[in-house]
Amino acid sequence: MVVVIKVAYGSVNLGGSRGQGRRVGYLFNTHMQSYQEDEIVIPSQMDEIIQFVDDFMSYTKRPNDEVLFNFLCGDFNCDNMSPGDEECRNHRLFDLYEDFGRERPGLDKEWTVGTELRQRFMFDPMMLTPKDMKMALQDPSHRRRFVIDADVQEHSLASLVHQDPPCDMYGNVLESPHGGKRRIDLITTHKANPVEVESYSFVTRLATLTDHIPVQMQFTC
Protein backbone atom coordinates (compact mmCIF):
# COMPACT_ATOMS: atom_id res chain seq x y z
CA MET A 1 0.00 0.00 0.00
CA VAL A 2 1.25 3.47 -0.90
CA VAL A 3 0.02 6.10 1.56
CA VAL A 4 0.29 9.82 0.96
CA ILE A 5 -0.11 12.05 3.99
CA LYS A 6 -1.77 15.40 3.41
CA VAL A 7 -0.52 18.41 5.34
CA ALA A 8 -1.38 22.06 4.75
CA TYR A 9 0.97 24.37 6.58
CA GLY A 10 2.07 27.95 7.12
CA SER A 11 3.53 30.45 9.52
CA VAL A 12 1.99 33.73 10.61
CA ASN A 13 4.13 36.80 11.27
CA LEU A 14 2.52 38.55 14.23
CA GLY A 15 4.93 41.44 14.21
CA GLY A 16 7.67 42.63 16.50
CA SER A 17 9.60 45.74 17.42
CA ARG A 18 12.65 46.99 15.51
CA GLY A 19 15.84 45.26 16.56
CA GLN A 20 13.99 42.36 18.08
CA GLY A 21 12.87 39.03 16.69
CA ARG A 22 9.53 38.35 15.13
CA ARG A 23 6.53 36.99 17.00
CA VAL A 24 5.27 34.08 14.90
CA GLY A 25 2.65 31.37 14.99
CA TYR A 26 2.60 28.05 13.15
CA LEU A 27 -0.47 26.34 11.68
CA PHE A 28 -0.56 22.77 10.37
CA ASN A 29 -3.66 20.99 9.07
CA THR A 30 -3.79 17.32 8.14
CA HIS A 31 -6.10 14.59 6.90
CA MET A 32 -5.04 11.11 7.95
CA GLN A 33 -5.85 7.74 6.42
CA SER A 34 -9.50 6.71 6.13
CA TYR A 35 -10.55 3.07 6.58
CA GLN A 36 -7.10 1.69 7.36
CA GLU A 37 -8.71 -1.61 8.41
CA ASP A 38 -6.10 -4.01 9.83
CA GLU A 39 -3.10 -2.15 8.38
CA ILE A 40 -1.51 0.21 10.90
CA VAL A 41 -1.23 3.38 8.83
CA ILE A 42 -2.20 6.33 11.03
CA PRO A 43 0.57 5.92 13.65
CA SER A 44 3.14 5.95 10.83
CA GLN A 45 1.56 9.11 9.47
CA MET A 46 1.82 10.67 12.94
CA ASP A 47 5.55 9.93 12.90
CA GLU A 48 5.81 11.66 9.54
CA ILE A 49 3.88 14.70 10.76
CA ILE A 50 6.22 15.17 13.71
CA GLN A 51 9.20 15.06 11.37
CA PHE A 52 7.52 17.37 8.85
CA VAL A 53 6.72 19.98 11.51
CA ASP A 54 10.29 19.88 12.82
CA ASP A 55 11.72 20.26 9.31
CA PHE A 56 9.41 23.13 8.37
CA MET A 57 10.09 25.05 11.57
CA SER A 58 13.83 24.51 11.24
CA TYR A 59 13.68 25.92 7.74
CA THR A 60 11.48 28.96 8.48
CA LYS A 61 12.17 29.92 12.09
CA ARG A 62 14.80 32.59 12.66
CA PRO A 63 17.13 32.30 15.68
CA ASN A 64 15.52 35.20 17.60
CA ASP A 65 11.88 34.46 16.71
CA GLU A 66 9.38 34.05 19.53
CA VAL A 67 6.87 31.27 18.75
CA LEU A 68 3.51 32.19 20.26
CA PHE A 69 1.56 29.16 19.09
CA ASN A 70 1.91 25.94 17.13
CA PHE A 71 -1.38 24.30 16.11
CA LEU A 72 -1.85 20.89 14.54
CA CYS A 73 -5.44 20.48 13.38
CA GLY A 74 -7.54 18.35 11.06
CA ASP A 75 -9.25 15.03 10.52
CA PHE A 76 -7.17 12.48 12.41
CA ASN A 77 -9.54 9.60 11.53
CA CYS A 78 -9.02 8.11 14.98
CA ASP A 79 -10.52 8.90 18.36
CA ASN A 80 -9.33 8.86 21.94
CA MET A 81 -11.62 6.12 23.26
CA SER A 82 -12.23 3.39 20.66
CA PRO A 83 -10.46 0.06 21.34
CA GLY A 84 -9.18 -0.04 17.76
CA ASP A 85 -7.46 3.33 18.19
CA GLU A 86 -5.36 2.48 21.24
CA GLU A 87 -2.07 2.71 19.35
CA CYS A 88 -3.08 6.07 17.92
CA ARG A 89 -4.14 7.69 21.19
CA ASN A 90 -0.94 6.53 22.91
CA HIS A 91 1.27 7.84 20.12
CA ARG A 92 4.10 10.19 21.09
CA LEU A 93 2.43 12.95 19.05
CA PHE A 94 0.12 13.49 22.03
CA ASP A 95 3.13 13.85 24.30
CA LEU A 96 4.03 16.89 22.18
CA TYR A 97 0.57 18.27 21.40
CA GLU A 98 -2.35 18.81 23.76
CA ASP A 99 -5.85 17.79 22.71
CA PHE A 100 -8.11 20.10 24.72
CA GLY A 101 -11.05 17.67 24.56
CA ARG A 102 -9.07 14.83 26.12
CA GLU A 103 -9.23 14.12 29.83
CA ARG A 104 -6.57 11.42 29.55
CA PRO A 105 -5.71 8.66 27.07
CA GLY A 106 -8.87 6.59 26.68
CA LEU A 107 -11.25 9.18 28.15
CA ASP A 108 -12.61 12.41 26.69
CA LYS A 109 -13.96 15.30 28.72
CA GLU A 110 -17.63 14.97 29.58
CA TRP A 111 -18.76 17.93 27.46
CA THR A 112 -17.31 16.63 24.19
CA VAL A 113 -19.36 15.09 21.38
CA GLY A 114 -18.34 13.00 18.42
CA THR A 115 -17.57 14.65 15.10
CA GLU A 116 -18.02 11.77 12.61
CA LEU A 117 -21.62 11.51 11.46
CA ARG A 118 -23.36 8.34 10.37
CA GLN A 119 -23.61 9.10 6.66
CA ARG A 120 -26.88 7.25 6.20
CA PHE A 121 -28.62 9.61 8.63
CA MET A 122 -27.17 12.93 7.50
CA PHE A 123 -30.44 14.02 5.89
CA ASP A 124 -32.78 12.87 8.63
CA PRO A 125 -35.43 15.54 9.41
CA MET A 126 -33.80 16.04 12.83
CA MET A 127 -30.50 17.03 11.19
CA LEU A 128 -31.56 19.37 8.38
CA THR A 129 -30.97 22.70 10.10
CA PRO A 130 -28.23 23.97 12.43
CA LYS A 131 -30.78 24.42 15.24
CA ASP A 132 -32.20 20.90 14.86
CA MET A 133 -28.73 19.41 14.67
CA LYS A 134 -27.68 21.21 17.85
CA MET A 135 -30.71 19.82 19.70
CA ALA A 136 -29.94 16.31 18.45
CA LEU A 137 -26.33 16.51 19.63
CA GLN A 138 -27.39 17.66 23.08
CA ASP A 139 -29.60 14.58 23.59
CA PRO A 140 -27.50 11.43 24.25
CA SER A 141 -29.92 9.03 22.56
CA HIS A 142 -30.41 11.24 19.50
CA ARG A 143 -26.68 11.92 19.29
CA ARG A 144 -25.95 8.20 19.18
CA ARG A 145 -28.40 7.78 16.30
CA PHE A 146 -26.57 10.35 14.18
CA VAL A 147 -22.93 10.23 15.35
CA ILE A 148 -20.66 7.18 15.32
CA ASP A 149 -19.86 5.61 18.70
CA ALA A 150 -16.37 5.65 20.16
CA ASP A 151 -16.25 1.85 20.34
CA VAL A 152 -14.71 1.16 16.93
CA GLN A 153 -12.71 -2.05 16.77
CA GLU A 154 -11.49 -1.80 13.17
CA HIS A 155 -11.57 1.00 10.59
CA SER A 156 -13.71 -0.24 7.72
CA LEU A 157 -16.67 0.78 5.58
CA ALA A 158 -18.78 -1.75 7.47
CA SER A 159 -18.06 -0.27 10.90
CA LEU A 160 -17.81 3.41 9.99
CA VAL A 161 -20.36 3.86 7.18
CA HIS A 162 -22.86 1.02 7.08
CA GLN A 163 -23.35 0.18 10.77
CA ASP A 164 -26.53 1.46 12.42
CA PRO A 165 -26.75 2.36 16.13
CA PRO A 166 -27.88 -0.51 18.41
CA CYS A 167 -31.61 -0.39 19.15
CA ASP A 168 -34.03 -2.34 21.32
CA MET A 169 -36.96 -4.32 19.93
CA TYR A 170 -39.03 -1.13 19.74
CA GLY A 171 -36.48 0.79 17.70
CA ASN A 172 -35.23 2.92 20.58
CA VAL A 173 -31.50 3.65 20.53
CA LEU A 174 -29.74 1.97 23.45
CA GLU A 175 -27.69 4.13 25.79
CA SER A 176 -23.91 3.82 25.98
CA PRO A 177 -21.15 5.92 27.60
CA HIS A 178 -19.40 5.91 24.21
CA GLY A 179 -22.57 6.64 22.26
CA GLY A 180 -22.06 9.33 19.61
CA LYS A 181 -18.60 10.14 20.95
CA ARG A 182 -16.24 9.31 18.05
CA ARG A 183 -14.32 12.59 17.98
CA ILE A 184 -11.85 12.52 15.12
CA ASP A 185 -11.58 16.24 14.22
CA LEU A 186 -9.07 17.92 16.49
CA ILE A 187 -7.40 21.23 17.26
CA THR A 188 -4.21 20.48 19.17
CA THR A 189 -1.64 22.89 20.57
CA HIS A 190 2.07 22.24 21.05
CA LYS A 191 2.93 21.97 24.74
CA ALA A 192 6.13 23.97 24.22
CA ASN A 193 3.99 26.94 23.12
CA PRO A 194 0.96 26.86 25.43
CA VAL A 195 -2.09 29.02 24.86
CA GLU A 196 -5.06 29.86 27.07
CA VAL A 197 -8.23 28.35 25.63
CA GLU A 198 -11.15 30.76 25.93
CA SER A 199 -13.78 28.53 24.31
CA TYR A 200 -14.06 25.28 22.36
CA SER A 201 -17.15 24.62 20.27
CA PHE A 202 -18.76 22.02 18.01
CA VAL A 203 -20.28 23.80 15.04
CA THR A 204 -23.64 22.81 13.50
CA ARG A 205 -23.85 25.62 10.94
CA LEU A 206 -22.80 23.30 8.10
CA ALA A 207 -25.69 20.86 8.65
CA THR A 208 -26.22 18.57 5.59
CA LEU A 209 -23.08 19.98 3.89
CA THR A 210 -20.52 17.66 5.48
CA ASP A 211 -20.42 14.32 7.29
CA HIS A 212 -18.21 15.89 9.96
CA ILE A 213 -19.01 18.27 12.79
CA PRO A 214 -16.49 21.13 12.58
CA VAL A 215 -14.76 22.37 15.72
CA GLN A 216 -13.58 25.84 16.59
CA MET A 217 -11.42 27.24 19.38
CA GLN A 218 -10.83 30.75 20.68
CA PHE A 219 -7.60 31.37 22.53
CA THR A 220 -5.18 33.95 23.85
CA CYS A 221 -1.40 33.70 23.91
CSV table of C-alpha atoms in Angstrom, one decimal:
chain,number,residue,atom,x,y,z
A,1,MET,CA,0.0,0.0,0.0
A,2,VAL,CA,1.2,3.5,-0.9
A,3,VAL,CA,0.0,6.1,1.6
A,4,VAL,CA,0.3,9.8,1.0
A,5,ILE,CA,-0.1,12.1,4.0
A,6,LYS,CA,-1.8,15.4,3.4
A,7,VAL,CA,-0.5,18.4,5.3
A,8,ALA,CA,-1.4,22.1,4.7
A,9,TYR,CA,1.0,24.4,6.6
A,10,GLY,CA,2.1,28.0,7.1
A,11,SER,CA,3.5,30.4,9.5
A,12,VAL,CA,2.0,33.7,10.6
A,13,ASN,CA,4.1,36.8,11.3
A,14,LEU,CA,2.5,38.5,14.2
A,15,GLY,CA,4.9,41.4,14.2
A,16,GLY,CA,7.7,42.6,16.5
A,17,SER,CA,9.6,45.7,17.4
A,18,ARG,CA,12.7,47.0,15.5
A,19,GLY,CA,15.8,45.3,16.6
A,20,GLN,CA,14.0,42.4,18.1
A,21,GLY,CA,12.9,39.0,16.7
A,22,ARG,CA,9.5,38.3,15.1
A,23,ARG,CA,6.5,37.0,17.0
A,24,VAL,CA,5.3,34.1,14.9
A,25,GLY,CA,2.6,31.4,15.0
A,26,TYR,CA,2.6,28.0,13.1
A,27,LEU,CA,-0.5,26.3,11.7
A,28,PHE,CA,-0.6,22.8,10.4
A,29,ASN,CA,-3.7,21.0,9.1
A,30,THR,CA,-3.8,17.3,8.1
A,31,HIS,CA,-6.1,14.6,6.9
A,32,MET,CA,-5.0,11.1,8.0
A,33,GLN,CA,-5.9,7.7,6.4
A,34,SER,CA,-9.5,6.7,6.1
A,35,TYR,CA,-10.6,3.1,6.6
A,36,GLN,CA,-7.1,1.7,7.4
A,37,GLU,CA,-8.7,-1.6,8.4
A,38,ASP,CA,-6.1,-4.0,9.8
A,39,GLU,CA,-3.1,-2.1,8.4
A,40,ILE,CA,-1.5,0.2,10.9
A,41,VAL,CA,-1.2,3.4,8.8
A,42,ILE,CA,-2.2,6.3,11.0
A,43,PRO,CA,0.6,5.9,13.7
A,44,SER,CA,3.1,6.0,10.8
A,45,GLN,CA,1.6,9.1,9.5
A,46,MET,CA,1.8,10.7,12.9
A,47,ASP,CA,5.6,9.9,12.9
A,48,GLU,CA,5.8,11.7,9.5
A,49,ILE,CA,3.9,14.7,10.8
A,50,ILE,CA,6.2,15.2,13.7
A,51,GLN,CA,9.2,15.1,11.4
A,52,PHE,CA,7.5,17.4,8.8
A,53,VAL,CA,6.7,20.0,11.5
A,54,ASP,CA,10.3,19.9,12.8
A,55,ASP,CA,11.7,20.3,9.3
A,56,PHE,CA,9.4,23.1,8.4
A,57,MET,CA,10.1,25.0,11.6
A,58,SER,CA,13.8,24.5,11.2
A,59,TYR,CA,13.7,25.9,7.7
A,60,THR,CA,11.5,29.0,8.5
A,61,LYS,CA,12.2,29.9,12.1
A,62,ARG,CA,14.8,32.6,12.7
A,63,PRO,CA,17.1,32.3,15.7
A,64,ASN,CA,15.5,35.2,17.6
A,65,ASP,CA,11.9,34.5,16.7
A,66,GLU,CA,9.4,34.0,19.5
A,67,VAL,CA,6.9,31.3,18.7
A,68,LEU,CA,3.5,32.2,20.3
A,69,PHE,CA,1.6,29.2,19.1
A,70,ASN,CA,1.9,25.9,17.1
A,71,PHE,CA,-1.4,24.3,16.1
A,72,LEU,CA,-1.8,20.9,14.5
A,73,CYS,CA,-5.4,20.5,13.4
A,74,GLY,CA,-7.5,18.3,11.1
A,75,ASP,CA,-9.3,15.0,10.5
A,76,PHE,CA,-7.2,12.5,12.4
A,77,ASN,CA,-9.5,9.6,11.5
A,78,CYS,CA,-9.0,8.1,15.0
A,79,ASP,CA,-10.5,8.9,18.4
A,80,ASN,CA,-9.3,8.9,21.9
A,81,MET,CA,-11.6,6.1,23.3
A,82,SER,CA,-12.2,3.4,20.7
A,83,PRO,CA,-10.5,0.1,21.3
A,84,GLY,CA,-9.2,0.0,17.8
A,85,ASP,CA,-7.5,3.3,18.2
A,86,GLU,CA,-5.4,2.5,21.2
A,87,GLU,CA,-2.1,2.7,19.4
A,88,CYS,CA,-3.1,6.1,17.9
A,89,ARG,CA,-4.1,7.7,21.2
A,90,ASN,CA,-0.9,6.5,22.9
A,91,HIS,CA,1.3,7.8,20.1
A,92,ARG,CA,4.1,10.2,21.1
A,93,LEU,CA,2.4,12.9,19.1
A,94,PHE,CA,0.1,13.5,22.0
A,95,ASP,CA,3.1,13.9,24.3
A,96,LEU,CA,4.0,16.9,22.2
A,97,TYR,CA,0.6,18.3,21.4
A,98,GLU,CA,-2.3,18.8,23.8
A,99,ASP,CA,-5.8,17.8,22.7
A,100,PHE,CA,-8.1,20.1,24.7
A,101,GLY,CA,-11.0,17.7,24.6
A,102,ARG,CA,-9.1,14.8,26.1
A,103,GLU,CA,-9.2,14.1,29.8
A,104,ARG,CA,-6.6,11.4,29.6
A,105,PRO,CA,-5.7,8.7,27.1
A,106,GLY,CA,-8.9,6.6,26.7
A,107,LEU,CA,-11.3,9.2,28.1
A,108,ASP,CA,-12.6,12.4,26.7
A,109,LYS,CA,-14.0,15.3,28.7
A,110,GLU,CA,-17.6,15.0,29.6
A,111,TRP,CA,-18.8,17.9,27.5
A,112,THR,CA,-17.3,16.6,24.2
A,113,VAL,CA,-19.4,15.1,21.4
A,114,GLY,CA,-18.3,13.0,18.4
A,115,THR,CA,-17.6,14.6,15.1
A,116,GLU,CA,-18.0,11.8,12.6
A,117,LEU,CA,-21.6,11.5,11.5
A,118,ARG,CA,-23.4,8.3,10.4
A,119,GLN,CA,-23.6,9.1,6.7
A,120,ARG,CA,-26.9,7.2,6.2
A,121,PHE,CA,-28.6,9.6,8.6
A,122,MET,CA,-27.2,12.9,7.5
A,123,PHE,CA,-30.4,14.0,5.9
A,124,ASP,CA,-32.8,12.9,8.6
A,125,PRO,CA,-35.4,15.5,9.4
A,126,MET,CA,-33.8,16.0,12.8
A,127,MET,CA,-30.5,17.0,11.2
A,128,LEU,CA,-31.6,19.4,8.4
A,129,THR,CA,-31.0,22.7,10.1
A,130,PRO,CA,-28.2,24.0,12.4
A,131,LYS,CA,-30.8,24.4,15.2
A,132,ASP,CA,-32.2,20.9,14.9
A,133,MET,CA,-28.7,19.4,14.7
A,134,LYS,CA,-27.7,21.2,17.8
A,135,MET,CA,-30.7,19.8,19.7
A,136,ALA,CA,-29.9,16.3,18.5
A,137,LEU,CA,-26.3,16.5,19.6
A,138,GLN,CA,-27.4,17.7,23.1
A,139,ASP,CA,-29.6,14.6,23.6
A,140,PRO,CA,-27.5,11.4,24.3
A,141,SER,CA,-29.9,9.0,22.6
A,142,HIS,CA,-30.4,11.2,19.5
A,143,ARG,CA,-26.7,11.9,19.3
A,144,ARG,CA,-26.0,8.2,19.2
A,145,ARG,CA,-28.4,7.8,16.3
A,146,PHE,CA,-26.6,10.3,14.2
A,147,VAL,CA,-22.9,10.2,15.3
A,148,ILE,CA,-20.7,7.2,15.3
A,149,ASP,CA,-19.9,5.6,18.7
A,150,ALA,CA,-16.4,5.6,20.2
A,151,ASP,CA,-16.2,1.9,20.3
A,152,VAL,CA,-14.7,1.2,16.9
A,153,GLN,CA,-12.7,-2.1,16.8
A,154,GLU,CA,-11.5,-1.8,13.2
A,155,HIS,CA,-11.6,1.0,10.6
A,156,SER,CA,-13.7,-0.2,7.7
A,157,LEU,CA,-16.7,0.8,5.6
A,158,ALA,CA,-18.8,-1.7,7.5
A,159,SER,CA,-18.1,-0.3,10.9
A,160,LEU,CA,-17.8,3.4,10.0
A,161,VAL,CA,-20.4,3.9,7.2
A,162,HIS,CA,-22.9,1.0,7.1
A,163,GLN,CA,-23.3,0.2,10.8
A,164,ASP,CA,-26.5,1.5,12.4
A,165,PRO,CA,-26.7,2.4,16.1
A,166,PRO,CA,-27.9,-0.5,18.4
A,167,CYS,CA,-31.6,-0.4,19.1
A,168,ASP,CA,-34.0,-2.3,21.3
A,169,MET,CA,-37.0,-4.3,19.9
A,170,TYR,CA,-39.0,-1.1,19.7
A,171,GLY,CA,-36.5,0.8,17.7
A,172,ASN,CA,-35.2,2.9,20.6
A,173,VAL,CA,-31.5,3.6,20.5
A,174,LEU,CA,-29.7,2.0,23.5
A,175,GLU,CA,-27.7,4.1,25.8
A,176,SER,CA,-23.9,3.8,26.0
A,177,PRO,CA,-21.2,5.9,27.6
A,178,HIS,CA,-19.4,5.9,24.2
A,179,GLY,CA,-22.6,6.6,22.3
A,180,GLY,CA,-22.1,9.3,19.6
A,181,LYS,CA,-18.6,10.1,20.9
A,182,ARG,CA,-16.2,9.3,18.0
A,183,ARG,CA,-14.3,12.6,18.0
A,184,ILE,CA,-11.8,12.5,15.1
A,185,ASP,CA,-11.6,16.2,14.2
A,186,LEU,CA,-9.1,17.9,16.5
A,187,ILE,CA,-7.4,21.2,17.3
A,188,THR,CA,-4.2,20.5,19.2
A,189,THR,CA,-1.6,22.9,20.6
A,190,HIS,CA,2.1,22.2,21.1
A,191,LYS,CA,2.9,22.0,24.7
A,192,ALA,CA,6.1,24.0,24.2
A,193,ASN,CA,4.0,26.9,23.1
A,194,PRO,CA,1.0,26.9,25.4
A,195,VAL,CA,-2.1,29.0,24.9
A,196,GLU,CA,-5.1,29.9,27.1
A,197,VAL,CA,-8.2,28.4,25.6
A,198,GLU,CA,-11.2,30.8,25.9
A,199,SER,CA,-13.8,28.5,24.3
A,200,TYR,CA,-14.1,25.3,22.4
A,201,SER,CA,-17.2,24.6,20.3
A,202,PHE,CA,-18.8,22.0,18.0
A,203,VAL,CA,-20.3,23.8,15.0
A,204,THR,CA,-23.6,22.8,13.5
A,205,ARG,CA,-23.9,25.6,10.9
A,206,LEU,CA,-22.8,23.3,8.1
A,207,ALA,CA,-25.7,20.9,8.7
A,208,THR,CA,-26.2,18.6,5.6
A,209,LEU,CA,-23.1,20.0,3.9
A,210,THR,CA,-20.5,17.7,5.5
A,211,ASP,CA,-20.4,14.3,7.3
A,212,HIS,CA,-18.2,15.9,10.0
A,213,ILE,CA,-19.0,18.3,12.8
A,214,PRO,CA,-16.5,21.1,12.6
A,215,VAL,CA,-14.8,22.4,15.7
A,216,GLN,CA,-13.6,25.8,16.6
A,217,MET,CA,-11.4,27.2,19.4
A,218,GLN,CA,-10.8,30.7,20.7
A,219,PHE,CA,-7.6,31.4,22.5
A,220,THR,CA,-5.2,33.9,23.9
A,221,CYS,CA,-1.4,33.7,23.9
